[in-house]
Short mmCIF file of C-alpha atoms in Angstrom, two decimals:
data_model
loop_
_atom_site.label_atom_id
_atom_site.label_comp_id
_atom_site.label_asym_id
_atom_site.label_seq_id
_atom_site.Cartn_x
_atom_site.Cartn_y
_atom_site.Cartn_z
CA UNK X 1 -19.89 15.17 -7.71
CA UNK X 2 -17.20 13.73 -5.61
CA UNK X 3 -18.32 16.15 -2.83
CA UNK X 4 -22.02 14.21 -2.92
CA UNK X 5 -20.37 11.12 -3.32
CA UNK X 6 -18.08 11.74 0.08
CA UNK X 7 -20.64 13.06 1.87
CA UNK X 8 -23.32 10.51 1.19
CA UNK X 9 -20.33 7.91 2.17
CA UNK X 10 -19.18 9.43 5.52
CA UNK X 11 -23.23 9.52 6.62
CA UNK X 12 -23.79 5.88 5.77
CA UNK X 13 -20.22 5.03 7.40
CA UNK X 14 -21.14 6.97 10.45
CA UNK X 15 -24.64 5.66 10.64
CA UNK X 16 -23.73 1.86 10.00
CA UNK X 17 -20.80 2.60 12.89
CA UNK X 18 -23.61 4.10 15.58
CA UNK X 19 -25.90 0.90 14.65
CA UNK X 20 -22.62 -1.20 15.55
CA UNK X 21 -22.46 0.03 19.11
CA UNK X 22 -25.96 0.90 19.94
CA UNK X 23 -28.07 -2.73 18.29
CA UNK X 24 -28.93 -5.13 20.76
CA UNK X 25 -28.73 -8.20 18.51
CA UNK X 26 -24.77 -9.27 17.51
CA UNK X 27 -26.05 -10.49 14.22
CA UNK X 28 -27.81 -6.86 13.45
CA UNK X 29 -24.46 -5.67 14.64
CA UNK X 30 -22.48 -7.89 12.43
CA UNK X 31 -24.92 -6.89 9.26
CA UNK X 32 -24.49 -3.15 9.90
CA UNK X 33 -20.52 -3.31 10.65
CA UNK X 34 -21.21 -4.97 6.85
CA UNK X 35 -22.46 -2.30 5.04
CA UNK X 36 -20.36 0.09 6.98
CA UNK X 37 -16.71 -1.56 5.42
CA UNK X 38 -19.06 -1.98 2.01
CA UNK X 39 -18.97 1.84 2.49
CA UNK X 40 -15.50 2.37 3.22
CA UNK X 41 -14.41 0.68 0.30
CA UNK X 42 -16.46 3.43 -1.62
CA UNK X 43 -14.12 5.57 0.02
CA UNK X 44 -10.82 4.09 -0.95
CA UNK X 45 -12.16 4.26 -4.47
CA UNK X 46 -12.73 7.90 -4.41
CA UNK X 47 -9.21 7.92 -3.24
CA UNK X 48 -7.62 6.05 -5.95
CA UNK X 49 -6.95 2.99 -4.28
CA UNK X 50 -8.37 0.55 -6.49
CA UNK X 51 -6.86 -2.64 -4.76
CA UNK X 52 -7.05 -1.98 -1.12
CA UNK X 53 -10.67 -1.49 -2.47
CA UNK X 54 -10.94 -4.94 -3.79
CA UNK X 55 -9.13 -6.30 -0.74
CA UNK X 56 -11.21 -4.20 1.72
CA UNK X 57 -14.23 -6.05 0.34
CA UNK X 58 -12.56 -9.54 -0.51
CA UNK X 59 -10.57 -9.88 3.24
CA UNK X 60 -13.24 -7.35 5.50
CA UNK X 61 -16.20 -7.91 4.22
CA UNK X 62 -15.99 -11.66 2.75
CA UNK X 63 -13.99 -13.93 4.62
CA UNK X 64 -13.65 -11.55 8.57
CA UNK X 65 -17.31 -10.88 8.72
CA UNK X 66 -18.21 -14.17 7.70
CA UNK X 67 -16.19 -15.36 10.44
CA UNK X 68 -17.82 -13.20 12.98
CA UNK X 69 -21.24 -14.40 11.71
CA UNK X 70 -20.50 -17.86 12.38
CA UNK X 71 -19.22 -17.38 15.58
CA UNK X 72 -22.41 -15.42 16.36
CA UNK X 73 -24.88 -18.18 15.11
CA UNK X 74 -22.94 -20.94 16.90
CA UNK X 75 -23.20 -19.45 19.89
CA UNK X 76 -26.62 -18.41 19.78
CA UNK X 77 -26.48 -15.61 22.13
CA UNK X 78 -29.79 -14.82 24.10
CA UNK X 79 -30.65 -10.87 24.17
CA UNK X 80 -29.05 -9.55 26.90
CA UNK X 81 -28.86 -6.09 28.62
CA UNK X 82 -27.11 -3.98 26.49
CA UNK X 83 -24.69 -1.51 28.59
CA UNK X 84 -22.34 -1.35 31.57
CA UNK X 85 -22.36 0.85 34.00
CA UNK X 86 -19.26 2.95 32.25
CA UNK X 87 -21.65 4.79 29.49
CA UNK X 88 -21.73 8.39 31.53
CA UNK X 89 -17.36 8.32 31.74
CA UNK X 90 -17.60 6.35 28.21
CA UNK X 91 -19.37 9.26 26.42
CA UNK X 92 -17.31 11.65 28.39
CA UNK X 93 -14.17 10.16 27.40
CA UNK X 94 -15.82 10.16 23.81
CA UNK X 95 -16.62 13.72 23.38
CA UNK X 96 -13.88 15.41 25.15
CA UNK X 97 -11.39 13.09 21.84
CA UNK X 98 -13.51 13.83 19.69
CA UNK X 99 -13.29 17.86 20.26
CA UNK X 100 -9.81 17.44 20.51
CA UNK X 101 -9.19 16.10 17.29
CA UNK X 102 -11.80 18.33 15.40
CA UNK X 103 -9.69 21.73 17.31
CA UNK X 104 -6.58 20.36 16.27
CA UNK X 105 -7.78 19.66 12.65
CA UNK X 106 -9.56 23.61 12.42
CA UNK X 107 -6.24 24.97 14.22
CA UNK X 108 -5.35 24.05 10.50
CA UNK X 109 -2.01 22.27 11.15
CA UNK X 110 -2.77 18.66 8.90
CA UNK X 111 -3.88 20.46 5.87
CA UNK X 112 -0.93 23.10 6.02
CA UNK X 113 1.35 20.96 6.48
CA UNK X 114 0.82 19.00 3.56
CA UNK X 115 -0.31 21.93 0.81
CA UNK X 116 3.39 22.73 1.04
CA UNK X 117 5.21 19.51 -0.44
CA UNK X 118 3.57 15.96 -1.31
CA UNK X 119 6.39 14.61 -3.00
CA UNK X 120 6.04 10.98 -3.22
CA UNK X 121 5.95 11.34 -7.25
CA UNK X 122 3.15 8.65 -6.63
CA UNK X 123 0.46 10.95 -8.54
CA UNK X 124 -3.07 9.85 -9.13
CA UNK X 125 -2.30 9.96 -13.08
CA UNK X 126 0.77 7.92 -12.74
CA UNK X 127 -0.91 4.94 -10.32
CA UNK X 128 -4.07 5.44 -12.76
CA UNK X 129 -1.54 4.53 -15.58
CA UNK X 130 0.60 2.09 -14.45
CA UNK X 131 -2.30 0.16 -12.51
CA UNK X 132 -2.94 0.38 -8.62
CA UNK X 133 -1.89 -3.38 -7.93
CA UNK X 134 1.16 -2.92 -10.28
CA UNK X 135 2.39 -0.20 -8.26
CA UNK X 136 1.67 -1.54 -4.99
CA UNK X 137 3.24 -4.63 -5.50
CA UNK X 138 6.26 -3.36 -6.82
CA UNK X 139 6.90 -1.41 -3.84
CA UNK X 140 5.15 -4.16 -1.42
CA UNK X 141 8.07 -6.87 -2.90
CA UNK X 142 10.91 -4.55 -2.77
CA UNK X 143 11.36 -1.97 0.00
CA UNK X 144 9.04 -3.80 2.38
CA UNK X 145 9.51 -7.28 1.63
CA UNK X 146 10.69 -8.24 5.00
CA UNK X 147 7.65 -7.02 7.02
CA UNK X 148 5.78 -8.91 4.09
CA UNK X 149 7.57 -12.02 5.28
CA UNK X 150 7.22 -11.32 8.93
CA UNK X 151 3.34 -10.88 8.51
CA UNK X 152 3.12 -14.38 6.82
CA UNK X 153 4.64 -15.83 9.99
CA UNK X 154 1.93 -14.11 11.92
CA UNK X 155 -0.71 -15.33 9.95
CA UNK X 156 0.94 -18.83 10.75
CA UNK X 157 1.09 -18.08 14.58
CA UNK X 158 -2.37 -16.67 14.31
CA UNK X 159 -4.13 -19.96 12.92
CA UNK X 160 -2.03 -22.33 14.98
CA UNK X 161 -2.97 -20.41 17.80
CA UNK X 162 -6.60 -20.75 16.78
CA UNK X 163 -7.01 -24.62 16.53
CA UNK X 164 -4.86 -25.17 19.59
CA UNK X 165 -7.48 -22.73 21.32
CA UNK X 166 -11.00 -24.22 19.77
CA UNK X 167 -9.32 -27.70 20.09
CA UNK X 168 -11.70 -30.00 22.44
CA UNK X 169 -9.67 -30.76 25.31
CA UNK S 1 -11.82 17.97 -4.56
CA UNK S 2 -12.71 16.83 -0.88
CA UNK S 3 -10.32 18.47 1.67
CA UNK S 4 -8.18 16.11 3.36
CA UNK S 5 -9.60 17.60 7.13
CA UNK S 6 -12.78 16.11 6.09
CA UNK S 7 -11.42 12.28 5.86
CA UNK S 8 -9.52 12.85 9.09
CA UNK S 9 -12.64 13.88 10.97
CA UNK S 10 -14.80 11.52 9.64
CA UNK S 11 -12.07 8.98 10.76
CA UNK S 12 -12.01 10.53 13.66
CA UNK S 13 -15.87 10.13 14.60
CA UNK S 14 -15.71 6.27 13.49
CA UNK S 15 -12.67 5.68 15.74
CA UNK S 16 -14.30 7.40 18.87
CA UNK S 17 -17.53 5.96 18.00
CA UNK S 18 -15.28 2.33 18.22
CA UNK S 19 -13.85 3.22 21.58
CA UNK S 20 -16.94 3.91 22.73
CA UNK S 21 -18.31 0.55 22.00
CA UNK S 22 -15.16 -1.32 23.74
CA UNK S 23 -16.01 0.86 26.88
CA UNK S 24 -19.87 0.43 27.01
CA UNK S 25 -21.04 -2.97 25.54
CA UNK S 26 -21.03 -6.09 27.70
CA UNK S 27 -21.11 -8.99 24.80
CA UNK S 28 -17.65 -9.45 24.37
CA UNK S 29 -18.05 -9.94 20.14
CA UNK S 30 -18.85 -6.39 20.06
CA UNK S 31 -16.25 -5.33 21.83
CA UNK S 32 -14.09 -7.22 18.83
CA UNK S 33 -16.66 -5.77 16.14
CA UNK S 34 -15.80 -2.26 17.80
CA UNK S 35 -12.39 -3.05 17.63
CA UNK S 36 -12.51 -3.25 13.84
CA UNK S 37 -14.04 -0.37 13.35
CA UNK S 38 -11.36 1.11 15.01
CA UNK S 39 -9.11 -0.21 12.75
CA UNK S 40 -10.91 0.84 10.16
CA UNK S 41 -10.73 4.53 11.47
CA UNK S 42 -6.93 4.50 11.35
CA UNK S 43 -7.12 2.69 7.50
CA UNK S 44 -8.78 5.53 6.33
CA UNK S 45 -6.64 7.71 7.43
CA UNK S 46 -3.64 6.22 5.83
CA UNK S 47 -5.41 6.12 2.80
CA UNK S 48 -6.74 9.55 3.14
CA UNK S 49 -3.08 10.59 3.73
CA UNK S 50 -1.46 8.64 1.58
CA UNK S 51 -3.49 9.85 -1.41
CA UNK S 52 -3.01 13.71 -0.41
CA UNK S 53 0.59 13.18 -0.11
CA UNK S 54 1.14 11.12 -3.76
CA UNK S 55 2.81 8.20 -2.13
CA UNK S 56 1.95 4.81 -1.89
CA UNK S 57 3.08 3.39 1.64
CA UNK S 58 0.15 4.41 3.49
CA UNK S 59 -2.12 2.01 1.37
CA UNK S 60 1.06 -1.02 1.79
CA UNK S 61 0.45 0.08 5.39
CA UNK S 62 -3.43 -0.54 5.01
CA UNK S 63 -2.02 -3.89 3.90
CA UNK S 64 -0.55 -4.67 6.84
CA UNK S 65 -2.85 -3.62 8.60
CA UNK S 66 -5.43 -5.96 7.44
CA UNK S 67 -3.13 -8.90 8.15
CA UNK S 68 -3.17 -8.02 11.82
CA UNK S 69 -6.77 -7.66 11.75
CA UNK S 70 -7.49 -11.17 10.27
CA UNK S 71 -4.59 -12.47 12.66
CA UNK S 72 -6.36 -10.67 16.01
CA UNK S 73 -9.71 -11.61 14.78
CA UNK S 74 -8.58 -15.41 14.17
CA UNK S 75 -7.23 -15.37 17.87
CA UNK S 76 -10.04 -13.69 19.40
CA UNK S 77 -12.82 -15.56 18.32
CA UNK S 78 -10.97 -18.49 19.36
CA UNK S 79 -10.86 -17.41 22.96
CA UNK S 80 -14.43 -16.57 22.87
CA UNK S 81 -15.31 -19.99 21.57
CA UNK S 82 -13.06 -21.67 24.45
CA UNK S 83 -14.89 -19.10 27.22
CA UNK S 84 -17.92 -20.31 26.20
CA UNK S 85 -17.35 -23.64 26.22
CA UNK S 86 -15.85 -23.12 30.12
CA UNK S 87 -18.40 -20.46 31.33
CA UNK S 88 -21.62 -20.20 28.95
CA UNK S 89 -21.50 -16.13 28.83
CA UNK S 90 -20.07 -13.76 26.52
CA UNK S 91 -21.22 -11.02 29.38
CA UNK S 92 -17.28 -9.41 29.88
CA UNK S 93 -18.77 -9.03 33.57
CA UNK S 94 -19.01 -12.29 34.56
CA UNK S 95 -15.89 -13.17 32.91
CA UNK S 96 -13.75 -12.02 36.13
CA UNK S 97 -11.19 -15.16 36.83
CA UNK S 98 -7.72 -13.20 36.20
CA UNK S 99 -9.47 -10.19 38.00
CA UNK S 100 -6.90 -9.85 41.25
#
């Protein structure tokens, strides 16, 4: 059941990725990069992470996409050709990663390395029981409460940087 | 039980399908909407890993990630708003003025 449930995720993920790249209209593009983080949200689910889940959906999906779309609309783009003059090295570049990754994966290093020792003691039974957004913000507001801090600040640079940008000058 | 290989290639096709975008499109919001689902690539992965290896800092990780995310998207958009207003193209051809 989880199998299907993976599976049918990963081909709507890829698919809604491909339609990303390869649609001619941004707002199709937009829609489709949609569904696809609707999708991955499915994943972190089957994972058993509840709240990057919710947060996935919330901060991806409701208030960054929106964003995009209105940028999109506002500028009203007319269709335009589609690709550069890069797609031969681009796919090139593309497949020869791609192989690499999937031969390092089968040279079965990632999965070895791991069957021998998780150890974080952060079991699936034990976040299931103590509540995924319990557990995450304990250990979000003690061990990594500075980078918490310093990410604040950067969402303060980041949107007084964007009004002193899309200010009218 | 799903193997973990499987989440790290799918991850893997997502993120190569992303860099693929950045190096073929012209319209310079799909170059940032390929650039998320690059992003994306790598969250999976931390959550992928960090449920495999019962601990929870890959998804505070995730966390952070997304804050960067909003924070480069924020920024982005607003450059692309000021280009247009300046040059009326999103085409990252034309757009050639710190090109030496």
């Amino acid at each position: 059941m989880t199998a299907l449930l993976f599976f049918y995720l990963a081909a709507v993920i890829v698919g809604a990725s491909l339609l990303v790249v390869l649609l001619r209209n941004p707002i199709y593009s937009t829609i489709s990069l949609l569904v696809m983080f609707a999708h991955v949200a499915g994943l972190y689910v089957l994972l058993n992470a509840e709240f990057i889940a919710a947060v996935q959906v919330v901060v991806y999906a409701g208030a960054i996409l929106v964003l995009y779309l209105f940028v999109v609309m506002l500028l009203n783009v007319k269709r335009e050709e589609r690709f550069q003059r890069q797609v031969i090295p681009a796919v090139v570049v593309a497949v020869l990663l791609l192989s690499e990754v999937v031969l390092v994966l089968f040279g079965g290093r990632v999965g070895g390395g791991l069957a021998g020792g998780p150890g974080g003691g952060f079991t699936a039974e034990r976040i299931q029981a103590e509540g995924s957004t319990a557990v995450i913000g304990q250990v979000l507001f003690s061990t990594y409460l500075y980078p918490f801090e310093i990410a604040s600040l950067l969402l303060l640079v980041a949107m007084v940087g964007a009004i002193v940008l899309s200010k009218k000058v | 039980m799903v193997p973990l290989s499987y989440y790290v290639i799918l991850s893997a096709i997502v993120f190569v399908i992303g860099l693929a975008g950045v190096l073929i499109r012209r319209n310079i919001v799909i170059i940032l909407l390929s650039i998320e689902l690059m992003l994306n690539a790598a969250n999976i992965n931390f959550v992928a890993f960090s449920h495999y290896a019962e601990t929870i800092v890959g998804q505070v990780f995730v966390f952070f990630v997304m804050t960067v995310a909003a924070a480069e998207v924020t920024v982005g958009l607003a450059i692309v708003i000021a280009l247009y207003r300046r040059r009326a193209t999103l085409n990252v051809e034309e757009l050639t003025l710190l090109k030496w």
